[in-house]
């Protein structure tokens, strides 16, 4: 509970614009979560809080442009969630968390120039999120997540100079975005996301 509370405080501080102070709270949360795991090694809740704190630390590092540290923390969060998924392979929320880990790790990897590693992360996220959407085709969150991962995989392919593959992946993201909007035409965030993906597709296809 202490780790969870410290994460919440960090989130509140971040909302006020003080990312370094938020990161400090997340570091305290990580220490508290690790202490809880040491006292209860089989506690799924305690283990999960380690992953949450690592993810927040990765987010804070990314916000300040510290990409090596962002990669380090997001990789640590991914390792935690892989262990949780091993224990509960049918838990949809844990699988969602894995997708988030992979997406954020891939973004950080690409931001520091590791395009091959970023592509691997995003492609794994695509497979995982596509499976979640197949389990529940009406799950808008899964559809949104899949569109994001396809777009990011396209960005990684573009960075590797694989333009035709990048265009194909981004086109798949466009179709996924359009499918979401068809179900909720008034969703401004999805419409903005589609506009951004369409602009990127045009840039890639022009190369």
Backbone as JSON Lines, residues from 0, in Angstrom:
{"i":0,"aa":"X","n":[0.82,-1.21,0.0],"ca":[0.0,0.0,0.0],"c":[0.86,1.27,0.0]}
{"i":1,"aa":"X","n":[2.02,1.2,0.67],"ca":[2.9,2.38,0.69],"c":[3.39,2.7,-0.72]}
{"i":2,"aa":"X","n":[3.79,1.66,-1.46],"ca":[4.28,1.88,-2.82],"c":[3.18,2.49,-3.69]}
{"i":3,"aa":"X","n":[1.98,1.97,-3.57],"ca":[0.86,2.49,-4.36],"c":[0.61,3.97,-4.01]}
{"i":4,"aa":"X","n":[0.66,4.28,-2.72],"ca":[0.43,5.66,-2.3],"c":[1.51,6.6,-2.83]}
{"i":5,"aa":"X","n":[2.75,6.15,-2.81],"ca":[3.85,6.99,-3.3],"c":[3.75,7.22,-4.8]}
{"i":6,"aa":"X","n":[3.31,6.21,-5.54],"ca":[3.09,6.39,-6.97],"c":[2.01,7.44,-7.2]}
{"i":7,"aa":"X","n":[0.94,7.37,-6.42],"ca":[-0.15,8.34,-6.56],"c":[0.33,9.76,-6.27]}
{"i":8,"aa":"X","n":[1.16,9.9,-5.25],"ca":[1.72,11.22,-4.94],"c":[2.59,11.7,-6.1]}
{"i":9,"aa":"X","n":[3.41,10.78,-6.64],"ca":[4.24,11.14,-7.79],"c":[3.41,11.6,-8.97]}
{"i":10,"aa":"X","n":[2.31,10.91,-9.23],"ca":[1.42,11.29,-10.33],"c":[0.86,12.7,-10.11]}
{"i":11,"aa":"X","n":[0.47,12.99,-8.87],"ca":[-0.08,14.3,-8.55],"c":[0.98,15.4,-8.75]}
{"i":12,"aa":"X","n":[2.2,15.12,-8.31],"ca":[3.28,16.1,-8.46],"c":[3.58,16.33,-9.94]}
{"i":13,"aa":"X","n":[3.55,15.25,-10.73],"ca":[3.78,15.37,-12.17],"c":[2.73,16.3,-12.78]}
{"i":14,"aa":"X","n":[1.49,16.12,-12.37],"ca":[0.41,16.96,-12.9],"c":[0.68,18.44,-12.62]}
{"i":15,"aa":"X","n":[1.41,18.72,-11.56],"ca":[1.76,20.1,-11.22],"c":[2.98,20.59,-12.0]}
{"i":16,"aa":"X","n":[3.6,19.68,-12.79],"ca":[4.7,20.07,-13.66],"c":[6.09,19.81,-13.11]}
{"i":17,"aa":"X","n":[6.2,19.17,-11.95],"ca":[7.52,18.93,-11.35],"c":[7.93,17.48,-11.58]}
{"i":18,"aa":"X","n":[8.48,17.2,-12.75],"ca":[8.83,15.83,-13.1],"c":[9.96,15.28,-12.21]}
{"i":19,"aa":"X","n":[11.02,16.05,-11.93],"ca":[12.06,15.51,-11.04],"c":[11.53,15.11,-9.66]}
{"i":20,"aa":"X","n":[10.62,15.92,-9.1],"ca":[10.04,15.56,-7.8],"c":[9.18,14.32,-7.93]}
{"i":21,"aa":"X","n":[8.46,14.2,-9.05],"ca":[7.67,13.0,-9.28],"c":[8.56,11.78,-9.36]}
{"i":22,"aa":"X","n":[9.67,11.91,-10.07],"ca":[10.62,10.78,-10.2],"c":[11.16,10.37,-8.84]}
{"i":23,"aa":"X","n":[11.38,11.34,-7.97],"ca":[11.86,11.02,-6.62],"c":[10.84,10.18,-5.87]}
{"i":24,"aa":"X","n":[9.56,10.53,-6.0],"ca":[8.51,9.75,-5.34],"c":[8.43,8.35,-5.96]}
{"i":25,"aa":"X","n":[8.6,8.25,-7.27],"ca":[8.56,6.94,-7.9],"c":[9.74,6.08,-7.44]}
{"i":26,"aa":"X","n":[10.88,6.73,-7.22],"ca":[12.02,5.98,-6.69],"c":[11.75,5.45,-5.29]}
{"i":27,"aa":"X","n":[11.1,6.26,-4.48],"ca":[10.7,5.81,-3.15],"c":[9.68,4.68,-3.24]}
{"i":28,"aa":"X","n":[8.78,4.79,-4.2],"ca":[7.78,3.73,-4.4],"c":[8.45,2.43,-4.8]}
{"i":29,"aa":"X","n":[9.47,2.52,-5.65],"ca":[10.18,1.31,-6.06],"c":[10.86,0.65,-4.87]}
{"i":30,"aa":"X","n":[11.5,1.45,-4.03],"ca":[12.15,0.9,-2.84],"c":[11.13,0.24,-1.92]}
{"i":31,"aa":"X","n":[9.97,0.87,-1.74],"ca":[8.93,0.31,-0.88],"c":[8.38,-0.98,-1.48]}
{"i":32,"aa":"X","n":[8.2,-1.01,-2.79],"ca":[7.67,-2.21,-3.44],"c":[8.65,-3.36,-3.35]}
{"i":33,"aa":"X","n":[9.93,-3.07,-3.53],"ca":[10.94,-4.12,-3.41],"c":[10.99,-4.67,-1.99]}
{"i":34,"aa":"X","n":[10.84,-3.78,-0.99],"ca":[10.82,-4.24,0.4],"c":[9.61,-5.13,0.65]}
{"i":35,"aa":"X","n":[8.47,-4.77,0.05],"ca":[7.26,-5.58,0.21],"c":[7.45,-6.96,-0.41]}
{"i":36,"aa":"X","n":[8.11,-7.01,-1.58],"ca":[8.36,-8.3,-2.23],"c":[9.32,-9.14,-1.4]}
{"i":37,"aa":"X","n":[10.3,-8.5,-0.79],"ca":[11.25,-9.23,0.06],"c":[10.52,-9.88,1.23]}
{"i":38,"aa":"X","n":[9.49,-9.21,1.72],"ca":[8.73,-9.77,2.84],"c":[7.67,-10.76,2.43]}
{"i":39,"aa":"X","n":[7.25,-10.68,1.18],"ca":[6.19,-11.58,0.68],"c":[6.5,-11.93,-0.77]}
{"i":40,"aa":"X","n":[7.46,-12.8,-1.0],"ca":[7.94,-13.09,-2.37],"c":[6.87,-13.61,-3.32]}
{"i":41,"aa":"X","n":[5.81,-14.18,-2.79],"ca":[4.77,-14.73,-3.66],"c":[3.6,-13.78,-3.87]}
{"i":42,"aa":"X","n":[3.71,-12.57,-3.36],"ca":[2.62,-11.61,-3.46],"c":[2.59,-10.99,-4.86]}
{"i":43,"aa":"X","n":[1.59,-11.35,-5.62],"ca":[1.44,-10.79,-6.97],"c":[1.25,-9.28,-6.91]}
{"i":44,"aa":"X","n":[0.48,-8.81,-5.93],"ca":[0.24,-7.38,-5.8],"c":[1.54,-6.62,-5.55]}
{"i":45,"aa":"X","n":[2.39,-7.16,-4.69],"ca":[3.66,-6.49,-4.39],"c":[4.57,-6.49,-5.61]}
{"i":46,"aa":"X","n":[4.62,-7.61,-6.3],"ca":[5.45,-7.69,-7.5],"c":[4.96,-6.71,-8.55]}
{"i":47,"aa":"X","n":[3.65,-6.61,-8.7],"ca":[3.09,-5.7,-9.69],"c":[3.46,-4.25,-9.39]}
{"i":48,"aa":"X","n":[3.51,-3.9,-8.12],"ca":[3.87,-2.53,-7.77],"c":[5.32,-2.21,-8.13]}
{"i":49,"aa":"X","n":[6.19,-3.22,-8.11],"ca":[7.55,-3.02,-8.6],"c":[7.51,-2.61,-10.07]}
{"i":50,"aa":"X","n":[6.72,-3.33,-10.85],"ca":[6.6,-3.01,-12.27],"c":[6.01,-1.63,-12.5]}
{"i":51,"aa":"X","n":[5.0,-1.27,-11.73],"ca":[4.37,0.05,-11.88],"c":[5.39,1.15,-11.6]}
{"i":52,"aa":"X","n":[6.15,1.0,-10.52],"ca":[7.15,2.02,-10.17],"c":[8.23,2.12,-11.24]}
{"i":53,"aa":"X","n":[8.68,0.97,-11.76],"ca":[9.69,0.98,-12.83],"c":[9.14,1.7,-14.07]}
{"i":54,"aa":"X","n":[7.89,1.42,-14.39],"ca":[7.31,2.06,-15.57],"c":[7.23,3.57,-15.4]}
{"i":55,"aa":"X","n":[6.8,4.02,-14.22],"ca":[6.71,5.46,-13.99],"c":[8.1,6.11,-14.06]}
{"i":56,"aa":"X","n":[9.11,5.43,-13.53],"ca":[10.46,5.97,-13.61],"c":[10.92,6.06,-15.06]}
{"i":57,"aa":"X","n":[10.53,5.07,-15.87],"ca":[10.84,5.13,-17.29],"c":[10.15,6.3,-17.96]}
{"i":58,"aa":"X","n":[8.89,6.53,-17.6],"ca":[8.15,7.65,-18.17],"c":[8.81,8.98,-17.8]}
{"i":59,"aa":"X","n":[9.23,9.11,-16.54],"ca":[9.86,10.35,-16.09],"c":[11.18,10.57,-16.82]}
{"i":60,"aa":"X","n":[11.95,9.5,-17.01],"ca":[13.21,9.63,-17.74],"c":[12.97,10.05,-19.18]}
{"i":61,"aa":"X","n":[11.95,9.46,-19.8],"ca":[11.61,9.83,-21.18],"c":[11.19,11.3,-21.26]}
{"i":62,"aa":"X","n":[10.44,11.74,-20.28],"ca":[9.96,13.13,-20.28],"c":[11.12,14.11,-20.26]}
{"i":63,"aa":"X","n":[12.22,13.73,-19.64],"ca":[13.39,14.61,-19.56],"c":[14.43,14.29,-20.63]}
{"i":64,"aa":"X","n":[14.11,13.35,-21.52],"ca":[15.03,13.02,-22.61],"c":[16.18,12.13,-22.22]}
{"i":65,"aa":"X","n":[16.1,11.5,-21.07],"ca":[17.15,10.58,-20.64],"c":[16.8,9.19,-21.16]}
{"i":66,"aa":"X","n":[17.07,8.96,-22.43],"ca":[16.61,7.73,-23.08],"c":[17.28,6.47,-22.56]}
{"i":67,"aa":"X","n":[18.59,6.47,-22.26],"ca":[19.18,5.24,-21.68],"c":[18.5,4.83,-20.38]}
{"i":68,"aa":"X","n":[18.21,5.8,-19.53],"ca":[17.53,5.48,-18.27],"c":[16.09,5.04,-18.53]}
{"i":69,"aa":"X","n":[15.45,5.65,-19.51],"ca":[14.08,5.24,-19.86],"c":[14.07,3.79,-20.33]}
{"i":70,"aa":"X","n":[15.04,3.43,-21.17],"ca":[15.13,2.04,-21.64],"c":[15.36,1.1,-20.46]}
{"i":71,"aa":"X","n":[16.24,1.49,-19.56],"ca":[16.55,0.66,-18.39],"c":[15.3,0.37,-17.56]}
{"i":72,"aa":"X","n":[14.54,1.41,-17.26],"ca":[13.36,1.22,-16.4],"c":[12.22,0.51,-17.12]}
{"i":73,"aa":"X","n":[12.01,0.83,-18.39],"ca":[10.94,0.15,-19.1],"c":[11.28,-1.33,-19.33]}
{"i":74,"aa":"X","n":[12.54,-1.62,-19.54],"ca":[12.95,-3.03,-19.65],"c":[12.73,-3.76,-18.33]}
{"i":75,"aa":"X","n":[12.99,-3.07,-17.22],"ca":[12.76,-3.67,-15.9],"c":[11.28,-3.91,-15.66]}
{"i":76,"aa":"X","n":[10.44,-2.95,-16.05],"ca":[8.99,-3.12,-15.92],"c":[8.52,-4.29,-16.78]}
{"i":77,"aa":"X","n":[9.06,-4.39,-17.98],"ca":[8.7,-5.51,-18.87],"c":[9.06,-6.85,-18.23]}
{"i":78,"aa":"X","n":[10.22,-6.93,-17.62],"ca":[10.65,-8.18,-16.99],"c":[9.69,-8.58,-15.87]}
{"i":79,"aa":"X","n":[9.24,-7.6,-15.1],"ca":[8.28,-7.87,-14.02],"c":[6.98,-8.41,-14.61]}
{"i":80,"aa":"X","n":[6.48,-7.74,-15.64],"ca":[5.21,-8.16,-16.2],"c":[5.3,-9.49,-16.95]}
{"i":81,"aa":"X","n":[6.47,-9.8,-17.48],"ca":[6.65,-11.14,-18.08],"c":[6.52,-12.22,-17.01]}
{"i":82,"aa":"X","n":[7.06,-11.94,-15.85],"ca":[6.94,-12.91,-14.76],"c":[5.49,-13.06,-14.31]}
{"i":83,"aa":"X","n":[4.78,-11.94,-14.23],"ca":[3.37,-12.0,-13.85],"c":[2.56,-12.74,-14.92]}
{"i":84,"aa":"X","n":[2.89,-12.53,-16.18],"ca":[2.19,-13.23,-17.25],"c":[2.49,-14.72,-17.24]}
{"i":85,"aa":"X","n":[3.7,-15.06,-16.83],"ca":[4.04,-16.49,-16.7],"c":[3.18,-17.14,-15.64]}
{"i":86,"aa":"X","n":[2.91,-16.41,-14.57],"ca":[2.09,-16.94,-13.48],"c":[0.6,-16.98,-13.84]}
{"i":87,"aa":"X","n":[0.17,-16.0,-14.64],"ca":[-1.26,-15.91,-14.98],"c":[-1.4,-15.58,-16.47]}
{"i":88,"aa":"X","n":[-1.16,-16.54,-17.33],"ca":[-1.12,-16.27,-18.78],"c":[-2.44,-15.81,-19.38]}
{"i":89,"aa":"X","n":[-3.54,-16.06,-18.7],"ca":[-4.84,-15.66,-19.24],"c":[-5.35,-14.34,-18.69]}
{"i":90,"aa":"X","n":[-4.56,-13.68,-17.87],"ca":[-4.98,-12.42,-17.27],"c":[-4.85,-11.29,-18.3]}
{"i":91,"aa":"X","n":[-5.98,-10.77,-18.77],"ca":[-5.97,-9.77,-19.84],"c":[-5.28,-8.48,-19.4]}
{"i":92,"aa":"X","n":[-5.44,-8.08,-18.15],"ca":[-4.83,-6.83,-17.7],"c":[-3.31,-6.93,-17.68]}
{"i":93,"aa":"X","n":[-2.81,-8.09,-17.29],"ca":[-1.36,-8.27,-17.31],"c":[-0.86,-8.25,-18.75]}
{"i":94,"aa":"X","n":[-1.61,-8.85,-19.66],"ca":[-1.22,-8.81,-21.07],"c":[-1.26,-7.38,-21.61]}
{"i":95,"aa":"X","n":[-2.23,-6.6,-21.17],"ca":[-2.26,-5.19,-21.56],"c":[-1.01,-4.47,-21.04]}
{"i":96,"aa":"X","n":[-0.67,-4.76,-19.79],"ca":[0.52,-4.13,-19.2],"c":[1.77,-4.49,-20.0]}
{"i":97,"aa":"X","n":[1.86,-5.73,-20.45],"ca":[2.99,-6.13,-21.28],"c":[3.04,-5.29,-22.56]}
{"i":98,"aa":"X","n":[1.87,-5.09,-23.17],"ca":[1.82,-4.27,-24.37],"c":[2.29,-2.86,-24.13]}
{"i":99,"aa":"X","n":[1.88,-2.29,-22.99],"ca":[2.32,-0.94,-22.64],"c":[3.82,-0.89,-22.43]}
{"i":100,"aa":"X","n":[4.35,-1.88,-21.71],"ca":[5.8,-1.95,-21.5],"c":[6.55,-1.98,-22.83]}
{"i":101,"aa":"X","n":[6.1,-2.84,-23.72],"ca":[6.78,-3.01,-25.0],"c":[6.7,-1.73,-25.84]}
{"i":102,"aa":"X","n":[5.54,-1.08,-25.81],"ca":[5.37,0.15,-26.57],"c":[6.29,1.25,-26.07]}
{"i":103,"aa":"X","n":[6.34,1.42,-24.76],"ca":[7.17,2.49,-24.2],"c":[8.65,2.16,-24.33]}
{"i":104,"aa":"X","n":[8.98,0.9,-24.19],"ca":[10.37,0.49,-24.38],"c":[10.78,0.75,-25.83]}
{"i":105,"aa":"X","n":[9.94,0.35,-26.78],"ca":[10.26,0.56,-28.18],"c":[10.43,2.03,-28.52]}
{"i":106,"aa":"X","n":[9.57,2.88,-27.97],"ca":[9.67,4.32,-28.22],"c":[11.01,4.84,-27.7]}
{"i":107,"aa":"X","n":[11.39,4.43,-26.5],"ca":[12.66,4.88,-25.92],"c":[13.84,4.34,-26.72]}
{"i":108,"aa":"X","n":[13.76,3.09,-27.14],"ca":[14.84,2.52,-27.94],"c":[15.03,3.28,-29.24]}
{"i":109,"aa":"X","n":[13.93,3.58,-29.92],"ca":[14.05,4.33,-31.19],"c":[14.58,5.74,-30.93]}
{"i":110,"aa":"X","n":[14.19,6.34,-29.83],"ca":[14.62,7.7,-29.52],"c":[16.11,7.78,-29.26]}
{"i":111,"aa":"X","n":[16.72,6.67,-28.86],"ca":[18.17,6.69,-28.67],"c":[18.9,6.02,-29.84]}
{"i":112,"aa":"X","n":[18.17,5.79,-30.93],"ca":[18.81,5.31,-32.15],"c":[18.89,3.81,-32.33]}
{"i":113,"aa":"X","n":[18.27,3.05,-31.42],"ca":[18.31,1.59,-31.51],"c":[17.09,1.09,-32.26]}
{"i":114,"aa":"X","n":[17.07,1.32,-33.58],"ca":[15.88,1.03,-34.38],"c":[15.59,-0.47,-34.48]}
{"i":115,"aa":"X","n":[16.61,-1.3,-34.56],"ca":[16.39,-2.75,-34.66],"c":[15.7,-3.26,-33.41]}
{"i":116,"aa":"X","n":[16.2,-2.84,-32.25],"ca":[15.59,-3.26,-30.99],"c":[14.19,-2.69,-30.85]}
{"i":117,"aa":"X","n":[14.0,-1.45,-31.29],"ca":[12.67,-0.84,-31.22],"c":[11.67,-1.6,-32.08]}
{"i":118,"aa":"X","n":[12.09,-2.0,-33.27],"ca":[11.2,-2.75,-34.14],"c":[10.79,-4.07,-33.49]}
{"i":119,"aa":"X","n":[11.74,-4.75,-32.86],"ca":[11.42,-6.02,-32.19],"c":[10.4,-5.79,-31.08]}
{"i":120,"aa":"X","n":[10.58,-4.72,-30.31],"ca":[9.64,-4.43,-29.22],"c":[8.24,-4.13,-29.77]}
{"i":121,"aa":"X","n":[8.18,-3.3,-30.79],"ca":[6.87,-2.92,-31.33],"c":[6.19,-4.1,-32.03]}
{"i":122,"aa":"X","n":[6.96,-4.94,-32.68],"ca":[6.33,-6.08,-33.34],"c":[5.77,-7.07,-32.31]}
{"i":123,"aa":"X","n":[6.49,-7.24,-31.21],"ca":[5.94,-8.1,-30.16],"c":[4.67,-7.48,-29.6]}
{"i":124,"aa":"X","n":[4.67,-6.15,-29.44],"ca":[3.46,-5.47,-28.96],"c":[2.31,-5.64,-29.94]}
{"i":125,"aa":"X","n":[2.6,-5.58,-31.24],"ca":[1.55,-5.79,-32.25],"c":[0.94,-7.17,-32.09]}
{"i":126,"aa":"X","n":[1.77,-8.19,-31.96],"ca":[1.24,-9.55,-31.83],"c":[0.39,-9.69,-30.57]}
{"i":127,"aa":"X","n":[0.87,-9.14,-29.48],"ca":[0.15,-9.26,-28.21],"c":[-1.18,-8.51,-28.27]}
{"i":128,"aa":"X","n":[-1.15,-7.29,-28.79],"ca":[-2.36,-6.47,-28.82],"c":[-3.35,-6.99,-29.85]}
{"i":129,"aa":"X","n":[-2.86,-7.56,-30.94],"ca":[-3.77,-8.17,-31.92],"c":[-4.49,-9.36,-31.3]}
{"i":130,"aa":"X","n":[-3.79,-10.12,-30.48],"ca":[-4.41,-11.26,-29.8],"c":[-5.48,-10.79,-28.82]}
{"i":131,"aa":"X","n":[-5.2,-9.7,-28.1],"ca":[-6.19,-9.15,-27.17],"c":[-7.44,-8.68,-27.92]}
{"i":132,"aa":"X","n":[-7.23,-8.05,-29.07],"ca":[-8.37,-7.58,-29.85],"c":[-9.15,-8.76,-30.43]}
{"i":133,"aa":"X","n":[-8.45,-9.81,-30.82],"ca":[-9.14,-11.0,-31.33],"c":[-9.99,-11.64,-30.24]}
{"i":134,"aa":"X","n":[-9.52,-11.57,-29.0],"ca":[-10.3,-12.11,-27.88],"c":[-11.6,-11.33,-27.67]}
{"i":135,"aa":"X","n":[-11.56,-10.03,-27.95],"ca":[-12.73,-9.18,-27.77],"c":[-12.72,-8.1,-28.85]}
{"i":136,"aa":"X","n":[-13.29,-8.38,-30.02],"ca":[-13.24,-7.43,-31.14],"c":[-13.89,-6.08,-30.86]}
{"i":137,"aa":"X","n":[-14.71,-5.98,-29.83],"ca":[-15.36,-4.72,-29.51],"c":[-14.6,-3.92,-28.45]}
{"i":138,"aa":"X","n":[-13.46,-4.42,-28.05],"ca":[-12.65,-3.75,-27.03],"c":[-11.94,-2.56,-27.67]}
{"i":139,"aa":"X","n":[-12.48,-1.36,-27.44],"ca":[-11.92,-0.16,-28.07],"c":[-10.5,0.11,-27.6]}
{"i":140,"aa":"X","n":[-10.22,-0.17,-26.34],"ca":[-8.87,0.07,-25.83],"c":[-7.86,-0.81,-26.55]}
{"i":141,"aa":"X","n":[-8.23,-2.08,-26.77],"ca":[-7.33,-2.97,-27.49],"c":[-7.11,-2.5,-28.92]}
{"i":142,"aa":"X","n":[-8.19,-2.02,-29.55],"ca":[-8.06,-1.5,-30.91],"c":[-7.19,-0.28,-30.98]}
{"i":143,"aa":"X","n":[-7.34,0.61,-30.02],"ca":[-6.52,1.82,-29.94],"c":[-5.06,1.44,-29.74]}
{"i":144,"aa":"X","n":[-4.82,0.52,-28.83],"ca":[-3.45,0.08,-28.55],"c":[-2.81,-0.55,-29.79]}
{"i":145,"aa":"X","n":[-3.57,-1.37,-30.5],"ca":[-3.02,-2.03,-31.69],"c":[-2.67,-1.0,-32.76]}
{"i":146,"aa":"X","n":[-3.53,-0.01,-32.95],"ca":[-3.23,1.04,-33.93],"c":[-1.92,1.75,-33.57]}
{"i":147,"aa":"X","n":[-1.75,2.04,-32.29],"ca":[-0.52,2.69,-31.83],"c":[0.7,1.84,-32.15]}
{"i":148,"aa":"X","n":[0.63,0.55,-31.85],"ca":[1.79,-0.31,-32.06],"c":[2.12,-0.48,-33.54]}
{"i":149,"aa":"X","n":[1.11,-0.57,-34.37],"ca":[1.38,-0.67,-35.81],"c":[2.06,0.61,-36.32]}
{"i":150,"aa":"X","n":[1.58,1.75,-35.85],"ca":[2.19,3.02,-36.25],"c":[3.65,3.08,-35.8]}
{"i":151,"aa":"X","n":[3.9,2.71,-34.56],"ca":[5.27,2.79,-34.03],"c":[6.19,1.78,-34.72]}
{"i":152,"aa":"X","n":[5.65,0.62,-35.08],"ca":[6.45,-0.34,-35.85],"c":[6.81,0.26,-37.2]}
{"i":153,"aa":"X","n":[5.86,0.98,-37.79],"ca":[6.15,1.65,-39.05],"c":[7.24,2.69,-38.91]}
{"i":154,"aa":"X","n":[7.23,3.44,-37.83],"ca":[8.29,4.43,-37.59],"c":[9.66,3.76,-37.46]}
{"i":155,"aa":"X","n":[9.69,2.64,-36.79],"ca":[10.96,1.93,-36.64],"c":[11.46,1.41,-37.99]}
{"i":156,"aa":"X","n":[10.54,0.89,-38.79],"ca":[10.91,0.41,-40.13],"c":[11.42,1.56,-40.99]}
{"i":157,"aa":"X","n":[10.78,2.71,-40.87],"ca":[11.24,3.88,-41.64],"c":[12.66,4.26,-41.22]}
{"i":158,"aa":"X","n":[12.94,4.22,-39.92],"ca":[14.27,4.56,-39.44],"c":[15.32,3.6,-39.97]}
{"i":159,"aa":"X","n":[14.91,2.38,-40.25],"ca":[15.83,1.38,-40.8],"c":[15.93,1.46,-42.32]}
{"i":160,"aa":"X","n":[15.21,2.4,-42.92],"ca":[15.26,2.55,-44.36],"c":[14.39,1.57,-45.12]}
{"i":161,"aa":"X","n":[13.52,0.87,-44.42],"ca":[12.64,-0.13,-45.05],"c":[11.3,0.54,-45.34]}
{"i":162,"aa":"X","n":[11.34,1.43,-46.33],"ca":[10.23,2.35,-46.58],"c":[8.94,1.64,-46.97]}
{"i":163,"aa":"X","n":[9.02,0.64,-47.85],"ca":[7.81,-0.04,-48.3],"c":[7.13,-0.75,-47.13]}
{"i":164,"aa":"X","n":[7.93,-1.41,-46.28],"ca":[7.36,-2.08,-45.11],"c":[6.77,-1.07,-44.13]}
{"i":165,"aa":"X","n":[7.46,0.06,-43.99],"ca":[6.97,1.11,-43.1],"c":[5.62,1.62,-43.58]}
{"i":166,"aa":"X","n":[5.5,1.85,-44.88],"ca":[4.24,2.35,-45.43],"c":[3.12,1.34,-45.21]}
{"i":167,"aa":"X","n":[3.43,0.05,-45.36],"ca":[2.42,-0.98,-45.17],"c":[1.95,-1.04,-43.71]}
{"i":168,"aa":"X","n":[2.88,-0.93,-42.79],"ca":[2.53,-0.98,-41.37],"c":[1.71,0.24,-40.98]}
{"i":169,"aa":"X","n":[2.11,1.4,-41.47],"ca":[1.38,2.62,-41.15],"c":[-0.01,2.59,-41.78]}
{"i":170,"aa":"X","n":[-0.12,2.0,-42.99],"ca":[-1.44,1.85,-43.61],"c":[-2.35,0.98,-42.76]}
{"i":171,"aa":"X","n":[-1.79,-0.05,-42.14],"ca":[-2.58,-0.9,-41.24],"c":[-3.05,-0.1,-40.03]}
{"i":172,"aa":"X","n":[-2.18,0.8,-39.54],"ca":[-2.57,1.67,-38.42],"c":[-3.72,2.59,-38.84]}
{"i":173,"aa":"X","n":[-3.66,3.1,-40.08],"ca":[-4.73,3.96,-40.59],"c":[-6.06,3.22,-40.6]}
{"i":174,"aa":"X","n":[-6.05,2.0,-41.11],"ca":[-7.29,1.23,-41.18],"c":[-7.83,0.92,-39.78]}
{"i":175,"aa":"X","n":[-6.93,0.65,-38.84],"ca":[-7.37,0.39,-37.47],"c":[-7.99,1.64,-36.86]}
{"i":176,"aa":"X","n":[-7.37,2.79,-37.12],"ca":[-7.92,4.06,-36.62],"c":[-9.3,4.32,-37.24]}
{"i":177,"aa":"X","n":[-9.43,4.08,-38.52],"ca":[-10.72,4.31,-39.18],"c":[-11.81,3.39,-38.64]}
{"i":178,"aa":"X","n":[-11.43,2.17,-38.32],"ca":[-12.41,1.23,-37.75],"c":[-12.89,1.73,-36.39]}
{"i":179,"aa":"X","n":[-11.99,2.29,-35.61],"ca":[-12.38,2.83,-34.31],"c":[-13.32,4.02,-34.48]}
{"i":180,"aa":"X","n":[-12.97,4.92,-35.38],"ca":[-13.78,6.12,-35.57],"c":[-15.15,5.78,-36.12]}
{"i":181,"aa":"X","n":[-15.22,4.72,-36.93],"ca":[-16.53,4.31,-37.46],"c":[-17.49,3.95,-36.33]}
{"i":182,"aa":"X","n":[-16.95,3.45,-35.23],"ca":[-17.78,3.08,-34.09],"c":[-18.05,4.24,-33.15]}
{"i":183,"aa":"X","n":[-17.18,5.26,-33.2],"ca":[-17.33,6.41,-32.3],"c":[-16.87,7.67,-33.04]}
{"i":184,"aa":"X","n":[-17.7,8.16,-33.99],"ca":[-17.29,9.28,-34.84],"c":[-16.96,10.56,-34.08]}
{"i":185,"aa":"X","n":[-17.51,10.7,-32.89],"ca":[-17.29,11.93,-32.14],"c":[-16.04,11.92,-31.27]}
{"i":186,"aa":"X","n":[-15.26,10.86,-31.31],"ca":[-14.08,10.77,-30.45],"c":[-12.96,11.65,-31.02]}
{"i":187,"aa":"X","n":[-12.76,12.82,-30.42],"ca":[-11.8,13.78,-30.94],"c":[-10.37,13.26,-30.88]}
{"i":188,"aa":"X","n":[-10.04,12.54,-29.81],"ca":[-8.67,12.03,-29.68],"c":[-8.35,11.05,-30.8]}
{"i":189,"aa":"X","n":[-9.3,10.17,-31.13],"ca":[-9.06,9.22,-32.21],"c":[-8.96,9.92,-33.55]}
{"i":190,"aa":"X","n":[-9.77,10.96,-33.76],"ca":[-9.7,11.7,-35.02],"c":[-8.36,12.42,-35.15]}
{"i":191,"aa":"X","n":[-7.87,12.98,-34.06],"ca":[-6.56,13.63,-34.08],"c":[-5.46,12.6,-34.36]}
{"i":192,"aa":"X","n":[-5.59,11.42,-33.75],"ca":[-4.6,10.38,-33.98],"c":[-4.59,9.94,-35.44]}
{"i":193,"aa":"X","n":[-5.78,9.81,-36.03],"ca":[-5.86,9.44,-37.44],"c":[-5.19,10.49,-38.31]}
{"i":194,"aa":"X","n":[-5.45,11.76,-38.03],"ca":[-4.85,12.83,-38.82],"c":[-3.32,12.76,-38.75]}
{"i":195,"aa":"X","n":[-2.78,12.49,-37.57],"ca":[-1.33,12.38,-37.41],"c":[-0.77,11.2,-38.19]}
{"i":196,"aa":"X","n":[-1.47,10.06,-38.12],"ca":[-1.0,8.87,-38.84],"c":[-1.08,9.09,-40.35]}
{"i":197,"aa":"X","n":[-2.13,9.74,-40.82],"ca":[-2.26,10.01,-42.25],"c":[-1.14,10.94,-42.73]}
{"i":198,"aa":"X","n":[-0.78,11.92,-41.91],"ca":[0.3,12.83,-42.29],"c":[1.62,12.09,-42.38]}
{"i":199,"aa":"X","n":[1.86,11.19,-41.43],"ca":[3.1,10.41,-41.46],"c":[3.12,9.48,-42.67]}
{"i":200,"aa":"X","n":[1.98,8.86,-42.97],"ca":[1.92,7.98,-44.13],"c":[2.26,8.75,-45.41]}
{"i":201,"aa":"X","n":[1.74,9.95,-45.54],"ca":[2.01,10.75,-46.73],"c":[3.5,11.06,-46.85]}
{"i":202,"aa":"X","n":[4.13,11.36,-45.72],"ca":[5.57,11.65,-45.72],"c":[6.37,10.42,-46.14]}
{"i":203,"aa":"X","n":[5.98,9.27,-45.59],"ca":[6.72,8.04,-45.91],"c":[6.54,7.68,-47.39]}
{"i":204,"aa":"X","n":[5.33,7.78,-47.87],"ca":[5.05,7.41,-49.26],"c":[5.7,8.37,-50.25]}
{"i":205,"aa":"X","n":[6.0,9.59,-49.81],"ca":[6.63,10.57,-50.69],"c":[8.12,10.32,-50.83]}
{"i":206,"aa":"X","n":[8.68,9.48,-49.98],"ca":[10.13,9.25,-50.02],"c":[10.49,8.26,-51.12]}
